[in-house]
Short mmCIF file of N, CA and C and ligand atoms in Angstrom, two decimals:
data_model
loop_
_atom_site.label_atom_id
_atom_site.label_comp_id
_atom_site.label_asym_id
_atom_site.label_seq_id
_atom_site.Cartn_x
_atom_site.Cartn_y
_atom_site.Cartn_z
N MET A 1 13.71 7.90 -0.94
CA MET A 1 12.00 7.91 -0.97
C MET A 1 11.59 6.23 -0.78
N PRO A 2 12.67 5.49 -1.02
CA PRO A 2 11.86 4.20 -0.84
C PRO A 2 11.69 4.06 0.45
N CYS A 3 12.39 4.09 1.46
CA CYS A 3 11.74 4.06 2.69
C CYS A 3 10.28 4.50 2.92
N HIS A 4 10.54 5.77 2.45
CA HIS A 4 9.25 6.78 2.53
C HIS A 4 8.35 5.68 1.81
N LEU A 5 8.03 4.97 1.07
CA LEU A 5 7.58 4.80 0.42
C LEU A 5 6.98 3.37 0.41
N GLU A 6 7.82 2.74 1.38
CA GLU A 6 7.53 1.74 2.47
C GLU A 6 6.91 1.69 3.54
N ASN A 7 6.58 2.75 3.58
CA ASN A 7 5.27 3.02 4.95
C ASN A 7 6.25 3.39 5.75
N ALA A 8 7.00 4.57 5.88
CA ALA A 8 8.22 4.64 7.18
C ALA A 8 7.84 5.49 7.78
N PRO A 9 6.52 6.77 8.12
CA PRO A 9 5.64 7.04 9.08
C PRO A 9 5.35 6.14 9.76
N THR A 10 4.89 4.78 9.65
CA THR A 10 4.54 3.82 10.55
C THR A 10 5.47 2.84 11.06
N ILE A 11 7.03 3.14 10.90
CA ILE A 11 8.20 2.26 11.23
C ILE A 11 8.06 3.75 12.57
N ILE A 12 8.18 4.73 11.81
CA ILE A 12 8.70 5.99 13.28
C ILE A 12 7.85 5.90 14.50
N ALA A 13 6.74 6.20 14.01
CA ALA A 13 6.11 5.77 14.83
C ALA A 13 5.94 4.74 16.17
N ALA A 14 6.35 3.17 15.67
CA ALA A 14 6.86 2.56 16.33
C ALA A 14 8.07 2.36 17.02
N ILE A 15 8.55 3.14 16.93
CA ILE A 15 10.06 4.10 17.55
C ILE A 15 9.73 4.71 18.43
N GLU A 16 9.41 5.61 18.05
CA GLU A 16 8.66 6.61 18.77
C GLU A 16 7.79 5.80 20.63
N ARG A 17 7.06 5.03 19.72
CA ARG A 17 6.15 4.19 21.12
C ARG A 17 7.22 3.31 22.09
N VAL A 18 8.18 2.64 21.38
CA VAL A 18 9.07 1.86 21.60
C VAL A 18 9.86 2.68 22.70
N ILE A 19 10.81 3.45 22.20
CA ILE A 19 11.69 4.59 23.03
C ILE A 19 11.23 5.39 23.60
N GLY A 20 10.16 6.31 23.79
CA GLY A 20 9.18 7.23 24.81
C GLY A 20 10.24 8.59 23.60
N ILE A 21 10.74 9.00 22.40
CA ILE A 21 10.99 10.47 21.73
C ILE A 21 11.04 10.37 20.55
N LYS A 22 10.50 11.36 20.49
CA LYS A 22 10.66 11.42 18.97
C LYS A 22 11.54 11.96 18.67
N PRO A 23 12.13 12.01 16.88
CA PRO A 23 13.13 12.04 16.12
C PRO A 23 13.94 13.56 16.55
N GLY A 24 15.00 13.94 17.07
CA GLY A 24 15.35 15.57 17.83
C GLY A 24 15.87 14.53 19.12
N GLN A 25 15.40 13.73 19.62
CA GLN A 25 15.26 13.74 20.77
C GLN A 25 16.45 12.49 21.48
N THR A 26 17.08 12.41 22.59
CA THR A 26 17.41 11.47 23.33
C THR A 26 16.89 10.65 24.56
N THR A 27 16.40 9.71 24.86
CA THR A 27 16.05 9.22 26.05
C THR A 27 16.91 9.59 27.22
N PRO A 28 15.64 9.91 28.53
CA PRO A 28 16.59 10.51 29.74
C PRO A 28 17.68 9.49 30.46
N ASP A 29 17.21 8.44 29.97
CA ASP A 29 19.02 8.04 30.31
C ASP A 29 20.00 8.20 29.38
N GLY A 30 19.71 8.62 28.42
CA GLY A 30 20.99 8.53 26.95
C GLY A 30 21.37 7.38 26.46
N GLN A 31 20.35 6.61 26.71
CA GLN A 31 20.90 5.17 25.93
C GLN A 31 20.37 5.51 24.63
N PHE A 32 19.81 5.75 24.31
CA PHE A 32 18.70 6.21 22.56
C PHE A 32 18.81 7.37 22.44
N SER A 33 19.29 8.24 21.24
CA SER A 33 19.00 9.45 20.27
C SER A 33 18.40 8.74 19.40
N PHE A 34 17.05 9.70 18.59
CA PHE A 34 15.85 9.46 17.39
C PHE A 34 16.62 10.26 16.52
N GLU A 35 17.26 9.59 15.15
CA GLU A 35 17.59 10.86 14.31
C GLU A 35 17.30 10.23 12.97
N LEU A 36 16.53 10.64 12.34
CA LEU A 36 16.00 10.66 11.00
C LEU A 36 16.75 10.99 10.13
N THR A 37 17.42 11.10 9.06
CA THR A 37 18.77 10.66 8.02
C THR A 37 17.44 10.37 6.40
N ASN A 38 18.79 10.93 5.40
CA ASN A 38 18.48 10.94 4.28
C ASN A 38 19.29 9.15 3.86
N CYS A 39 18.34 8.66 3.07
CA CYS A 39 19.22 7.32 2.62
C CYS A 39 19.71 6.90 3.21
N ILE A 40 20.23 5.50 3.73
CA ILE A 40 21.39 4.89 4.59
C ILE A 40 21.67 4.07 3.01
N GLY A 41 21.59 3.69 1.98
CA GLY A 41 22.17 3.26 0.98
C GLY A 41 21.90 2.23 1.22
N VAL A 42 20.75 1.13 1.50
CA VAL A 42 20.18 -0.35 1.62
C VAL A 42 18.69 -0.32 0.93
N CYS A 43 18.31 0.38 0.19
CA CYS A 43 17.08 1.11 -0.25
C CYS A 43 16.26 -0.61 -1.01
N ASP A 44 16.93 -1.25 -1.00
CA ASP A 44 16.85 -2.89 -1.70
C ASP A 44 16.22 -3.56 -0.25
N GLN A 45 16.36 -3.04 1.17
CA GLN A 45 15.48 -3.12 2.41
C GLN A 45 14.98 -2.32 3.20
N ALA A 46 14.12 -1.80 2.29
CA ALA A 46 13.56 -0.60 2.56
C ALA A 46 11.98 -1.00 3.27
N PRO A 47 11.94 -0.51 4.58
CA PRO A 47 12.31 0.75 5.74
C PRO A 47 13.58 0.04 6.29
N ALA A 48 14.30 0.98 6.38
CA ALA A 48 15.67 0.47 7.29
C ALA A 48 16.08 1.44 7.76
N MET A 49 16.71 0.77 9.62
CA MET A 49 17.35 1.71 10.21
C MET A 49 18.96 1.81 11.00
N LEU A 50 19.72 2.53 11.11
CA LEU A 50 20.71 1.64 11.25
C LEU A 50 21.05 1.74 13.67
N VAL A 51 21.66 1.37 14.44
CA VAL A 51 21.01 1.61 15.69
C VAL A 51 22.94 1.68 15.76
N GLY A 52 23.35 2.21 16.37
CA GLY A 52 24.96 2.22 16.07
C GLY A 52 25.54 1.83 14.67
N ASP A 53 26.23 0.96 14.31
CA ASP A 53 26.86 0.53 13.03
C ASP A 53 26.19 -0.78 12.55
N VAL A 54 24.52 -1.21 13.11
CA VAL A 54 24.29 -2.01 12.83
C VAL A 54 22.66 -1.44 12.14
N LEU A 55 22.91 -2.51 10.70
CA LEU A 55 21.94 -2.16 9.82
C LEU A 55 20.69 -3.35 10.22
N TYR A 56 19.40 -2.74 10.55
CA TYR A 56 18.46 -3.35 10.74
C TYR A 56 17.64 -3.30 9.52
N GLY A 57 16.75 -4.26 8.70
CA GLY A 57 16.66 -3.88 7.13
C GLY A 57 15.01 -4.53 7.16
N ASN A 58 13.87 -4.66 6.50
CA ASN A 58 12.79 -4.74 6.40
C ASN A 58 11.61 -4.85 7.17
N LEU A 59 12.09 -3.53 8.39
CA LEU A 59 11.32 -2.82 9.07
C LEU A 59 10.13 -3.11 9.48
N THR A 60 9.31 -4.20 9.78
CA THR A 60 8.12 -3.91 10.87
C THR A 60 7.86 -3.49 11.69
N PRO A 61 6.52 -2.84 12.44
CA PRO A 61 6.42 -2.25 13.46
C PRO A 61 6.74 -3.40 15.33
N GLU A 62 6.19 -4.62 14.43
CA GLU A 62 7.42 -5.68 15.57
C GLU A 62 8.61 -6.07 15.20
N LYS A 63 8.85 -5.84 14.49
CA LYS A 63 10.51 -5.49 14.43
C LYS A 63 11.05 -5.01 15.20
N ILE A 64 10.57 -3.61 14.70
CA ILE A 64 11.18 -2.71 15.67
C ILE A 64 11.29 -2.41 17.36
N THR A 65 10.48 -3.29 17.77
CA THR A 65 9.94 -3.73 18.94
C THR A 65 10.93 -4.46 19.52
N ASP A 66 11.18 -5.51 18.52
CA ASP A 66 12.27 -6.56 19.33
C ASP A 66 13.80 -6.40 18.83
N VAL A 67 14.15 -5.62 17.94
CA VAL A 67 15.23 -4.95 17.62
C VAL A 67 15.69 -3.70 19.08
N LEU A 68 15.11 -2.83 19.21
CA LEU A 68 15.06 -2.39 20.27
C LEU A 68 15.05 -2.54 21.57
N ASN A 69 14.12 -3.47 21.84
CA ASN A 69 13.86 -4.28 23.02
C ASN A 69 15.29 -5.02 23.55
N SER A 70 15.71 -5.58 22.35
CA SER A 70 17.20 -5.94 22.41
C SER A 70 18.62 -5.43 22.92
N TYR A 71 18.02 -4.30 22.71
CA TYR A 71 19.48 -3.27 23.21
C TYR A 71 19.18 -3.03 24.52
N ARG A 72 18.14 -2.97 25.69
CA ARG A 72 17.91 -3.04 26.98
C ARG A 72 18.49 -3.87 27.62
S1 FES B 1 15.70 5.32 1.01
FE1 FES B 1 16.20 4.28 2.99
S2 FES B 1 17.77 3.08 2.33
FE2 FES B 1 17.83 4.20 1.18
#
């Protein structure tokens, strides 16, 4: 809920735009799989995501772009 209240739909749209897939899909090169999940336990940093084991919080569309592009 905290992530949802902190504009999760905008964050989801940003992820879709940057890596070109929707939740439940994997990029053709296998680099990214995009999965939605319930709370990951860092509601004080909502909206948040994990890339592998690395936590990213207080996300914005701009931060999403920087984070995901850093993995390319
Ligand atoms: S709801 Fe997103 S970290 Fe808790």
